[in-house]
Amino acid sequence: VQLQAFGGGLVQAGGTLRLSCAASGRSFSNYGLGWFRQAPGKEREFVATISWSGSNTYYADTVKGRFTISRHNAKNTVYLQMNSLKPEDTAVYYCAAKWYGASRRESDFDSWGQGTQFTVSS
């Protein structure tokens, strides 16, 4: 599956933003999906993940309660709704896919999108 993330830009602290990741290829509904991010000078880290059915979601502690991952299988798209944004959320955000289940582990994911950058200004 090929992935392409959209939705980056510049947002003020406290604002909201929704990232989208569109997938091409077959069997999108069989894939678990994840969002990861990489801030300048830091390693890439887990943000959120959702299982193939959407019934299981998991979040990093740093975004729990502020971010929501969801998917629309008919549109082959996964979303990351981000609320109450903080400057420390500034990063390049990547979507990724793996077969079936959700996972927090970067190494579990086979396919990666190119990343989308957004900046939260204070």
Short mmCIF file of N, CA, C and O in Angstrom, two decimals:
data_model
loop_
_atom_site.label_atom_id
_atom_site.label_comp_id
_atom_site.label_asym_id
_atom_site.label_seq_id
_atom_site.Cartn_x
_atom_site.Cartn_y
_atom_site.Cartn_z
N VAL A 1 0.85 -1.18 0.00
CA VAL A 1 0.00 0.00 0.00
C VAL A 1 0.89 1.24 0.00
O VAL A 1 1.91 1.28 0.67
N GLN A 2 0.49 2.22 -0.80
CA GLN A 2 1.22 3.49 -0.85
C GLN A 2 0.44 4.53 -0.07
O GLN A 2 -0.78 4.58 -0.14
N LEU A 3 1.17 5.36 0.65
CA LEU A 3 0.54 6.33 1.54
C LEU A 3 1.02 7.74 1.23
O LEU A 3 2.19 7.95 0.90
N GLN A 4 0.11 8.69 1.36
CA GLN A 4 0.49 10.09 1.18
C GLN A 4 -0.25 10.93 2.21
O GLN A 4 -1.48 10.90 2.27
N ALA A 5 0.50 11.66 3.01
CA ALA A 5 -0.07 12.47 4.08
C ALA A 5 -0.30 13.91 3.60
O ALA A 5 0.46 14.44 2.79
N PHE A 6 -1.35 14.51 4.14
CA PHE A 6 -1.74 15.88 3.80
C PHE A 6 -2.11 16.64 5.06
O PHE A 6 -2.45 16.03 6.07
N GLY A 7 -2.08 17.96 4.95
CA GLY A 7 -2.68 18.75 6.00
C GLY A 7 -1.75 19.58 6.84
O GLY A 7 -2.18 20.23 7.80
N GLY A 8 -0.47 19.56 6.53
CA GLY A 8 0.46 20.34 7.33
C GLY A 8 0.29 21.84 7.11
O GLY A 8 -0.48 22.28 6.27
N GLY A 9 1.01 22.61 7.91
CA GLY A 9 0.94 24.05 7.80
C GLY A 9 1.39 24.72 9.07
O GLY A 9 2.20 24.17 9.83
N LEU A 10 0.85 25.92 9.30
CA LEU A 10 1.21 26.70 10.49
C LEU A 10 -0.06 26.93 11.30
O LEU A 10 -1.08 27.39 10.77
N VAL A 11 0.01 26.64 12.58
CA VAL A 11 -1.14 26.75 13.48
C VAL A 11 -0.68 27.43 14.75
O VAL A 11 0.45 27.23 15.20
N GLN A 12 -1.57 28.22 15.33
CA GLN A 12 -1.25 28.85 16.62
C GLN A 12 -1.48 27.87 17.76
O GLN A 12 -2.32 26.96 17.67
N ALA A 13 -0.74 28.06 18.82
CA ALA A 13 -0.93 27.23 20.01
C ALA A 13 -2.37 27.30 20.47
O ALA A 13 -2.99 28.37 20.46
N GLY A 14 -2.89 26.15 20.86
CA GLY A 14 -4.29 26.06 21.26
C GLY A 14 -5.24 25.78 20.11
O GLY A 14 -6.42 25.51 20.34
N GLY A 15 -4.72 25.82 18.91
CA GLY A 15 -5.55 25.61 17.73
C GLY A 15 -5.75 24.14 17.41
O GLY A 15 -5.32 23.24 18.14
N THR A 16 -6.43 23.91 16.28
CA THR A 16 -6.73 22.56 15.85
C THR A 16 -6.26 22.36 14.41
O THR A 16 -6.12 23.32 13.65
N LEU A 17 -6.03 21.10 14.08
CA LEU A 17 -5.62 20.75 12.73
C LEU A 17 -5.97 19.29 12.51
O LEU A 17 -5.91 18.49 13.44
N ARG A 18 -6.34 18.97 11.30
CA ARG A 18 -6.57 17.56 10.97
C ARG A 18 -5.63 17.14 9.84
O ARG A 18 -5.63 17.75 8.77
N LEU A 19 -4.89 16.11 10.09
CA LEU A 19 -4.05 15.51 9.07
C LEU A 19 -4.81 14.36 8.43
O LEU A 19 -5.58 13.66 9.09
N SER A 20 -4.56 14.17 7.15
CA SER A 20 -5.14 13.05 6.42
C SER A 20 -4.03 12.25 5.78
O SER A 20 -2.97 12.81 5.44
N CYS A 21 -4.28 10.99 5.60
CA CYS A 21 -3.33 10.13 4.91
C CYS A 21 -4.13 9.24 3.97
O CYS A 21 -4.93 8.42 4.43
N ALA A 22 -3.91 9.43 2.69
CA ALA A 22 -4.63 8.67 1.68
C ALA A 22 -3.79 7.49 1.22
O ALA A 22 -2.58 7.63 1.01
N ALA A 23 -4.44 6.37 1.08
CA ALA A 23 -3.75 5.15 0.68
C ALA A 23 -4.21 4.71 -0.69
O ALA A 23 -5.38 4.86 -1.05
N SER A 24 -3.29 4.19 -1.44
CA SER A 24 -3.63 3.57 -2.72
C SER A 24 -3.22 2.11 -2.66
O SER A 24 -2.33 1.74 -1.92
N GLY A 25 -3.88 1.30 -3.45
CA GLY A 25 -3.62 -0.12 -3.39
C GLY A 25 -4.82 -0.84 -2.83
O GLY A 25 -5.75 -0.22 -2.31
N ARG A 26 -4.76 -2.14 -2.86
CA ARG A 26 -5.89 -2.93 -2.44
C ARG A 26 -5.85 -3.24 -0.95
O ARG A 26 -4.83 -3.11 -0.30
N SER A 27 -6.98 -3.64 -0.43
CA SER A 27 -7.10 -4.19 0.91
C SER A 27 -6.75 -3.19 2.00
O SER A 27 -6.20 -3.58 3.04
N PHE A 28 -7.07 -1.94 1.78
CA PHE A 28 -6.80 -0.92 2.81
C PHE A 28 -7.44 -1.31 4.13
O PHE A 28 -6.85 -1.11 5.20
N SER A 29 -8.63 -1.87 4.10
CA SER A 29 -9.35 -2.21 5.33
C SER A 29 -8.68 -3.32 6.11
O SER A 29 -9.06 -3.59 7.25
N ASN A 30 -7.69 -3.99 5.54
CA ASN A 30 -6.96 -5.03 6.25
C ASN A 30 -5.72 -4.51 6.98
O ASN A 30 -5.03 -5.29 7.63
N TYR A 31 -5.46 -3.24 6.86
CA TYR A 31 -4.24 -2.68 7.43
C TYR A 31 -4.48 -1.94 8.73
O TYR A 31 -5.45 -1.18 8.86
N GLY A 32 -3.62 -2.20 9.69
CA GLY A 32 -3.51 -1.31 10.83
C GLY A 32 -2.71 -0.09 10.41
O GLY A 32 -1.84 -0.17 9.54
N LEU A 33 -3.00 1.03 11.03
CA LEU A 33 -2.40 2.29 10.61
C LEU A 33 -1.84 3.04 11.81
O LEU A 33 -2.33 2.89 12.93
N GLY A 34 -0.84 3.83 11.55
CA GLY A 34 -0.25 4.60 12.63
C GLY A 34 0.22 5.97 12.18
O GLY A 34 0.45 6.20 10.99
N TRP A 35 0.31 6.85 13.13
CA TRP A 35 0.93 8.16 12.93
C TRP A 35 2.16 8.24 13.84
O TRP A 35 2.08 7.89 15.02
N PHE A 36 3.24 8.71 13.26
CA PHE A 36 4.48 8.95 13.99
C PHE A 36 4.92 10.37 13.67
O PHE A 36 4.48 10.97 12.70
N ARG A 37 5.81 10.90 14.48
CA ARG A 37 6.30 12.25 14.21
C ARG A 37 7.77 12.35 14.54
O ARG A 37 8.29 11.61 15.38
N GLN A 38 8.43 13.29 13.88
CA GLN A 38 9.84 13.56 14.13
C GLN A 38 10.04 15.05 14.23
O GLN A 38 9.86 15.78 13.25
N ALA A 39 10.40 15.48 15.42
CA ALA A 39 10.69 16.89 15.66
C ALA A 39 12.13 17.17 15.28
O ALA A 39 12.97 16.24 15.26
N PRO A 40 12.46 18.43 15.01
CA PRO A 40 13.84 18.76 14.65
C PRO A 40 14.84 18.30 15.70
O PRO A 40 14.66 18.56 16.90
N GLY A 41 15.84 17.59 15.27
CA GLY A 41 16.87 17.14 16.17
C GLY A 41 16.52 15.96 17.05
O GLY A 41 17.29 15.58 17.94
N LYS A 42 15.35 15.38 16.82
CA LYS A 42 14.90 14.26 17.64
C LYS A 42 14.61 13.03 16.79
O LYS A 42 14.45 13.14 15.58
N GLU A 43 14.52 11.90 17.45
CA GLU A 43 14.17 10.68 16.74
C GLU A 43 12.66 10.64 16.49
O GLU A 43 11.88 11.28 17.20
N ARG A 44 12.30 9.86 15.52
CA ARG A 44 10.88 9.68 15.22
C ARG A 44 10.21 8.94 16.38
O ARG A 44 10.79 8.00 16.94
N GLU A 45 9.00 9.37 16.72
CA GLU A 45 8.31 8.77 17.85
C GLU A 45 6.86 8.45 17.49
O GLU A 45 6.27 9.05 16.60
N PHE A 46 6.31 7.52 18.23
CA PHE A 46 4.93 7.08 18.05
C PHE A 46 3.97 8.18 18.51
O PHE A 46 4.20 8.84 19.51
N VAL A 47 2.86 8.32 17.76
CA VAL A 47 1.82 9.27 18.13
C VAL A 47 0.49 8.54 18.39
O VAL A 47 -0.09 8.67 19.46
N ALA A 48 0.03 7.78 17.40
CA ALA A 48 -1.28 7.12 17.54
C ALA A 48 -1.36 5.97 16.55
O ALA A 48 -0.67 5.97 15.52
N THR A 49 -2.21 5.00 16.86
CA THR A 49 -2.39 3.87 15.98
C THR A 49 -3.81 3.37 16.06
O THR A 49 -4.50 3.55 17.08
N ILE A 50 -4.27 2.74 14.98
CA ILE A 50 -5.63 2.23 14.91
C ILE A 50 -5.61 0.89 14.19
O ILE A 50 -4.87 0.69 13.23
N SER A 51 -6.41 -0.04 14.67
CA SER A 51 -6.46 -1.37 14.08
C SER A 51 -7.26 -1.36 12.77
O SER A 51 -7.90 -0.37 12.43
N TRP A 52 -7.21 -2.49 12.08
CA TRP A 52 -7.86 -2.58 10.77
C TRP A 52 -9.35 -2.28 10.86
O TRP A 52 -9.92 -1.68 9.95
N SER A 53 -10.00 -2.66 11.94
CA SER A 53 -11.43 -2.46 12.08
C SER A 53 -11.78 -1.10 12.69
O SER A 53 -12.95 -0.69 12.67
N GLY A 54 -10.78 -0.46 13.25
CA GLY A 54 -11.05 0.80 13.95
C GLY A 54 -11.46 0.61 15.39
O GLY A 54 -11.67 1.59 16.11
N SER A 55 -11.56 -0.63 15.82
CA SER A 55 -12.06 -0.88 17.18
C SER A 55 -11.01 -0.66 18.25
O SER A 55 -11.34 -0.50 19.43
N ASN A 56 -9.75 -0.69 17.88
CA ASN A 56 -8.66 -0.47 18.84
C ASN A 56 -7.83 0.73 18.43
O ASN A 56 -7.38 0.82 17.29
N THR A 57 -7.66 1.63 19.37
CA THR A 57 -6.80 2.79 19.16
C THR A 57 -5.91 2.98 20.38
O THR A 57 -6.33 2.69 21.51
N TYR A 58 -4.71 3.46 20.13
CA TYR A 58 -3.76 3.70 21.21
C TYR A 58 -3.03 5.01 20.92
O TYR A 58 -2.81 5.35 19.76
N TYR A 59 -2.64 5.69 21.99
CA TYR A 59 -2.02 7.00 21.86
C TYR A 59 -0.78 7.12 22.73
O TYR A 59 -0.68 6.50 23.79
N ALA A 60 0.13 7.94 22.28
CA ALA A 60 1.24 8.33 23.15
C ALA A 60 0.69 9.17 24.29
O ALA A 60 -0.29 9.91 24.11
N ASP A 61 1.31 9.07 25.43
CA ASP A 61 0.84 9.83 26.60
C ASP A 61 0.85 11.33 26.33
O ASP A 61 0.02 12.07 26.86
N THR A 62 1.78 11.77 25.50
CA THR A 62 1.92 13.21 25.24
C THR A 62 0.76 13.79 24.43
O THR A 62 0.57 15.00 24.41
N VAL A 63 -0.01 12.92 23.76
CA VAL A 63 -1.11 13.43 22.93
C VAL A 63 -2.47 12.91 23.38
O VAL A 63 -3.50 13.35 22.85
N LYS A 64 -2.49 12.01 24.32
CA LYS A 64 -3.74 11.41 24.77
C LYS A 64 -4.69 12.49 25.29
O LYS A 64 -4.30 13.36 26.05
N GLY A 65 -5.92 12.43 24.83
CA GLY A 65 -6.92 13.42 25.22
C GLY A 65 -6.95 14.64 24.31
O GLY A 65 -7.89 15.44 24.38
N ARG A 66 -5.93 14.78 23.48
CA ARG A 66 -5.89 15.93 22.55
C ARG A 66 -6.00 15.49 21.10
O ARG A 66 -6.57 16.21 20.27
N PHE A 67 -5.45 14.33 20.79
CA PHE A 67 -5.44 13.82 19.41
C PHE A 67 -6.40 12.65 19.30
O PHE A 67 -6.57 11.86 20.24
N THR A 68 -7.00 12.51 18.11
CA THR A 68 -7.88 11.38 17.83
C THR A 68 -7.54 10.81 16.46
O THR A 68 -7.54 11.54 15.47
N ILE A 69 -7.27 9.51 16.42
CA ILE A 69 -7.03 8.84 15.15
C ILE A 69 -8.32 8.15 14.73
O ILE A 69 -9.04 7.59 15.56
N SER A 70 -8.61 8.22 13.44
CA SER A 70 -9.80 7.56 12.92
C SER A 70 -9.52 7.14 11.48
O SER A 70 -8.53 7.56 10.89
N ARG A 71 -10.40 6.33 10.95
CA ARG A 71 -10.20 5.87 9.58
C ARG A 71 -11.55 5.78 8.86
O ARG A 71 -12.59 5.56 9.50
N HIS A 72 -11.48 5.94 7.56
CA HIS A 72 -12.66 5.79 6.72
C HIS A 72 -12.26 4.80 5.63
O HIS A 72 -11.62 5.18 4.64
N ASN A 73 -12.62 3.57 5.81
CA ASN A 73 -12.14 2.54 4.90
C ASN A 73 -12.68 2.70 3.48
O ASN A 73 -11.99 2.38 2.51
N ALA A 74 -13.88 3.22 3.34
CA ALA A 74 -14.43 3.41 2.00
C ALA A 74 -13.66 4.49 1.23
O ALA A 74 -13.66 4.48 0.00
N LYS A 75 -13.02 5.40 1.96
CA LYS A 75 -12.23 6.45 1.33
C LYS A 75 -10.74 6.16 1.35
O LYS A 75 -9.93 6.99 0.94
N ASN A 76 -10.37 5.00 1.90
CA ASN A 76 -8.94 4.63 1.99
C ASN A 76 -8.13 5.73 2.67
O ASN A 76 -7.03 6.08 2.21
N THR A 77 -8.66 6.24 3.76
CA THR A 77 -8.02 7.38 4.41
C THR A 77 -7.99 7.19 5.92
O THR A 77 -8.96 6.69 6.51
N VAL A 78 -6.90 7.60 6.51
CA VAL A 78 -6.78 7.67 7.96
C VAL A 78 -6.56 9.13 8.34
O VAL A 78 -5.90 9.87 7.62
N TYR A 79 -7.13 9.51 9.47
CA TYR A 79 -7.09 10.90 9.91
C TYR A 79 -6.41 11.01 11.28
O TYR A 79 -6.43 10.07 12.08
N LEU A 80 -5.88 12.17 11.54
CA LEU A 80 -5.40 12.50 12.87
C LEU A 80 -5.94 13.88 13.21
O LEU A 80 -5.47 14.89 12.67
N GLN A 81 -6.96 13.90 14.06
CA GLN A 81 -7.52 15.16 14.52
C GLN A 81 -6.73 15.63 15.73
O GLN A 81 -6.59 14.89 16.71
N MET A 82 -6.20 16.83 15.64
CA MET A 82 -5.34 17.34 16.70
C MET A 82 -5.94 18.62 17.28
O MET A 82 -6.18 19.58 16.56
N ASN A 83 -6.19 18.60 18.57
CA ASN A 83 -6.76 19.74 19.27
C ASN A 83 -5.79 20.22 20.34
O ASN A 83 -4.86 19.51 20.72
N SER A 84 -6.03 21.42 20.82
CA SER A 84 -5.20 21.99 21.89
C SER A 84 -3.72 21.86 21.56
O SER A 84 -2.92 21.40 22.39
N LEU A 85 -3.36 22.28 20.39
CA LEU A 85 -1.99 22.09 19.93
C LEU A 85 -1.00 22.91 20.74
O LEU A 85 -1.30 24.03 21.20
N LYS A 86 0.18 22.33 20.90
CA LYS A 86 1.26 22.96 21.66
C LYS A 86 2.48 23.12 20.75
O LYS A 86 2.65 22.35 19.80
N PRO A 87 3.34 24.07 21.05
CA PRO A 87 4.56 24.22 20.24
C PRO A 87 5.37 22.92 20.16
O PRO A 87 5.98 22.65 19.12
N GLU A 88 5.34 22.12 21.20
CA GLU A 88 6.10 20.87 21.18
C GLU A 88 5.49 19.82 20.25
O GLU A 88 6.08 18.74 20.07
N ASP A 89 4.32 20.09 19.69
CA ASP A 89 3.75 19.19 18.67
C ASP A 89 4.35 19.44 17.29
O ASP A 89 4.09 18.68 16.36
N THR A 90 5.13 20.50 17.16
CA THR A 90 5.77 20.81 15.90
C THR A 90 6.67 19.66 15.46
O THR A 90 7.53 19.21 16.21
N ALA A 91 6.44 19.17 14.24
CA ALA A 91 7.20 18.03 13.76
C ALA A 91 6.79 17.72 12.32
O ALA A 91 5.83 18.30 11.79
N VAL A 92 7.51 16.80 11.73
CA VAL A 92 7.05 16.16 10.50
C VAL A 92 6.26 14.92 10.93
O VAL A 92 6.76 14.11 11.71
N TYR A 93 5.05 14.81 10.43
CA TYR A 93 4.17 13.70 10.80
C TYR A 93 4.10 12.69 9.65
O TYR A 93 3.89 13.07 8.49
N TYR A 94 4.27 11.44 10.01
CA TYR A 94 4.28 10.36 9.04
C TYR A 94 3.12 9.41 9.33
O TYR A 94 2.86 9.08 10.49
N CYS A 95 2.47 8.94 8.27
CA CYS A 95 1.53 7.85 8.44
C CYS A 95 2.20 6.56 7.97
O CYS A 95 3.09 6.58 7.13
N ALA A 96 1.75 5.46 8.54
CA ALA A 96 2.36 4.17 8.24
C ALA A 96 1.30 3.08 8.31
O ALA A 96 0.28 3.24 8.99
N ALA A 97 1.58 1.97 7.62
CA ALA A 97 0.62 0.87 7.56
C ALA A 97 1.30 -0.46 7.86
O ALA A 97 2.47 -0.66 7.53
N LYS A 98 0.57 -1.33 8.48
CA LYS A 98 1.01 -2.70 8.76
C LYS A 98 -0.21 -3.61 8.62
O LYS A 98 -1.34 -3.15 8.69
N TRP A 99 0.06 -4.89 8.51
CA TRP A 99 -1.04 -5.82 8.31
C TRP A 99 -1.85 -5.95 9.60
O TRP A 99 -1.31 -6.25 10.65
N TYR A 100 -3.13 -5.69 9.51
CA TYR A 100 -4.15 -5.92 10.51
C TYR A 100 -4.09 -5.07 11.77
O TYR A 100 -4.88 -4.15 11.96
N GLY A 101 -3.23 -5.40 12.71
CA GLY A 101 -3.40 -4.83 14.04
C GLY A 101 -2.77 -3.47 14.21
O GLY A 101 -1.96 -3.02 13.42
N ALA A 102 -3.14 -2.83 15.30
CA ALA A 102 -2.51 -1.59 15.71
C ALA A 102 -1.18 -1.91 16.38
O ALA A 102 -0.99 -3.00 16.90
N SER A 103 -0.29 -0.95 16.39
CA SER A 103 1.00 -1.15 17.05
C SER A 103 1.62 0.19 17.38
O SER A 103 1.47 1.15 16.63
N ARG A 104 2.35 0.21 18.50
CA ARG A 104 3.12 1.40 18.87
C ARG A 104 4.53 1.35 18.32
O ARG A 104 5.25 2.33 18.39
N ARG A 105 4.92 0.20 17.81
CA ARG A 105 6.31 0.00 17.39
C ARG A 105 6.53 0.38 15.94
O ARG A 105 5.90 -0.17 15.04
N GLU A 106 7.45 1.28 15.74
CA GLU A 106 7.79 1.74 14.40
C GLU A 106 8.24 0.59 13.52
O GLU A 106 7.89 0.53 12.33
N SER A 107 8.95 -0.34 14.08
CA SER A 107 9.51 -1.45 13.30
C SER A 107 8.44 -2.41 12.80
O SER A 107 8.71 -3.23 11.91
N ASP A 108 7.23 -2.33 13.33
CA ASP A 108 6.15 -3.22 12.88
C ASP A 108 5.53 -2.76 11.56
O ASP A 108 4.82 -3.51 10.91
N PHE A 109 5.78 -1.52 11.17
CA PHE A 109 5.11 -0.95 10.02
C PHE A 109 5.94 -1.14 8.75
O PHE A 109 7.14 -0.92 8.73
N ASP A 110 5.25 -1.56 7.68
CA ASP A 110 5.91 -1.89 6.43
C ASP A 110 5.93 -0.74 5.43
O ASP A 110 6.85 -0.62 4.64
N SER A 111 4.88 0.05 5.44
CA SER A 111 4.74 1.10 4.44
C SER A 111 4.64 2.44 5.13
O SER A 111 3.97 2.58 6.15
N TRP A 112 5.32 3.42 4.53
CA TRP A 112 5.39 4.77 5.11
C TRP A 112 5.06 5.81 4.07
O TRP A 112 5.48 5.71 2.91
N GLY A 113 4.34 6.83 4.50
CA GLY A 113 4.13 8.00 3.67
C GLY A 113 5.33 8.92 3.74
O GLY A 113 6.26 8.72 4.52
N GLN A 114 5.28 10.00 2.96
CA GLN A 114 6.43 10.88 2.84
C GLN A 114 6.52 11.90 3.95
O GLN A 114 7.54 12.57 4.07
N GLY A 115 5.50 12.03 4.77
CA GLY A 115 5.53 12.99 5.87
C GLY A 115 4.94 14.33 5.49
O GLY A 115 5.05 14.78 4.34
N THR A 116 4.32 14.96 6.45
CA THR A 116 3.80 16.31 6.27
C THR A 116 4.21 17.13 7.47
O THR A 116 4.11 16.68 8.61
N GLN A 117 4.67 18.33 7.23
CA GLN A 117 5.22 19.19 8.27
C GLN A 117 4.17 20.17 8.77
O GLN A 117 3.44 20.77 7.96
N PHE A 118 4.07 20.31 10.08
CA PHE A 118 3.36 21.48 10.56
C PHE A 118 4.05 22.07 11.79
O PHE A 118 4.78 21.37 12.50
N THR A 119 3.82 23.34 11.95
CA THR A 119 4.46 24.11 13.01
C THR A 119 3.39 24.76 13.86
O THR A 119 2.43 25.33 13.34
N VAL A 120 3.56 24.64 15.16
CA VAL A 120 2.67 25.29 16.11
C VAL A 120 3.40 26.48 16.69
O VAL A 120 4.44 26.31 17.35
N SER A 121 2.88 27.65 16.45
CA SER A 121 3.52 28.87 16.95
C SER A 121 2.95 29.24 18.32
O SER A 121 1.78 29.07 18.60
N SER A 122 3.84 29.77 19.16
CA SER A 122 3.42 30.13 20.53
C SER A 122 2.88 31.54 20.59
O SER A 122 2.99 32.30 19.65
#
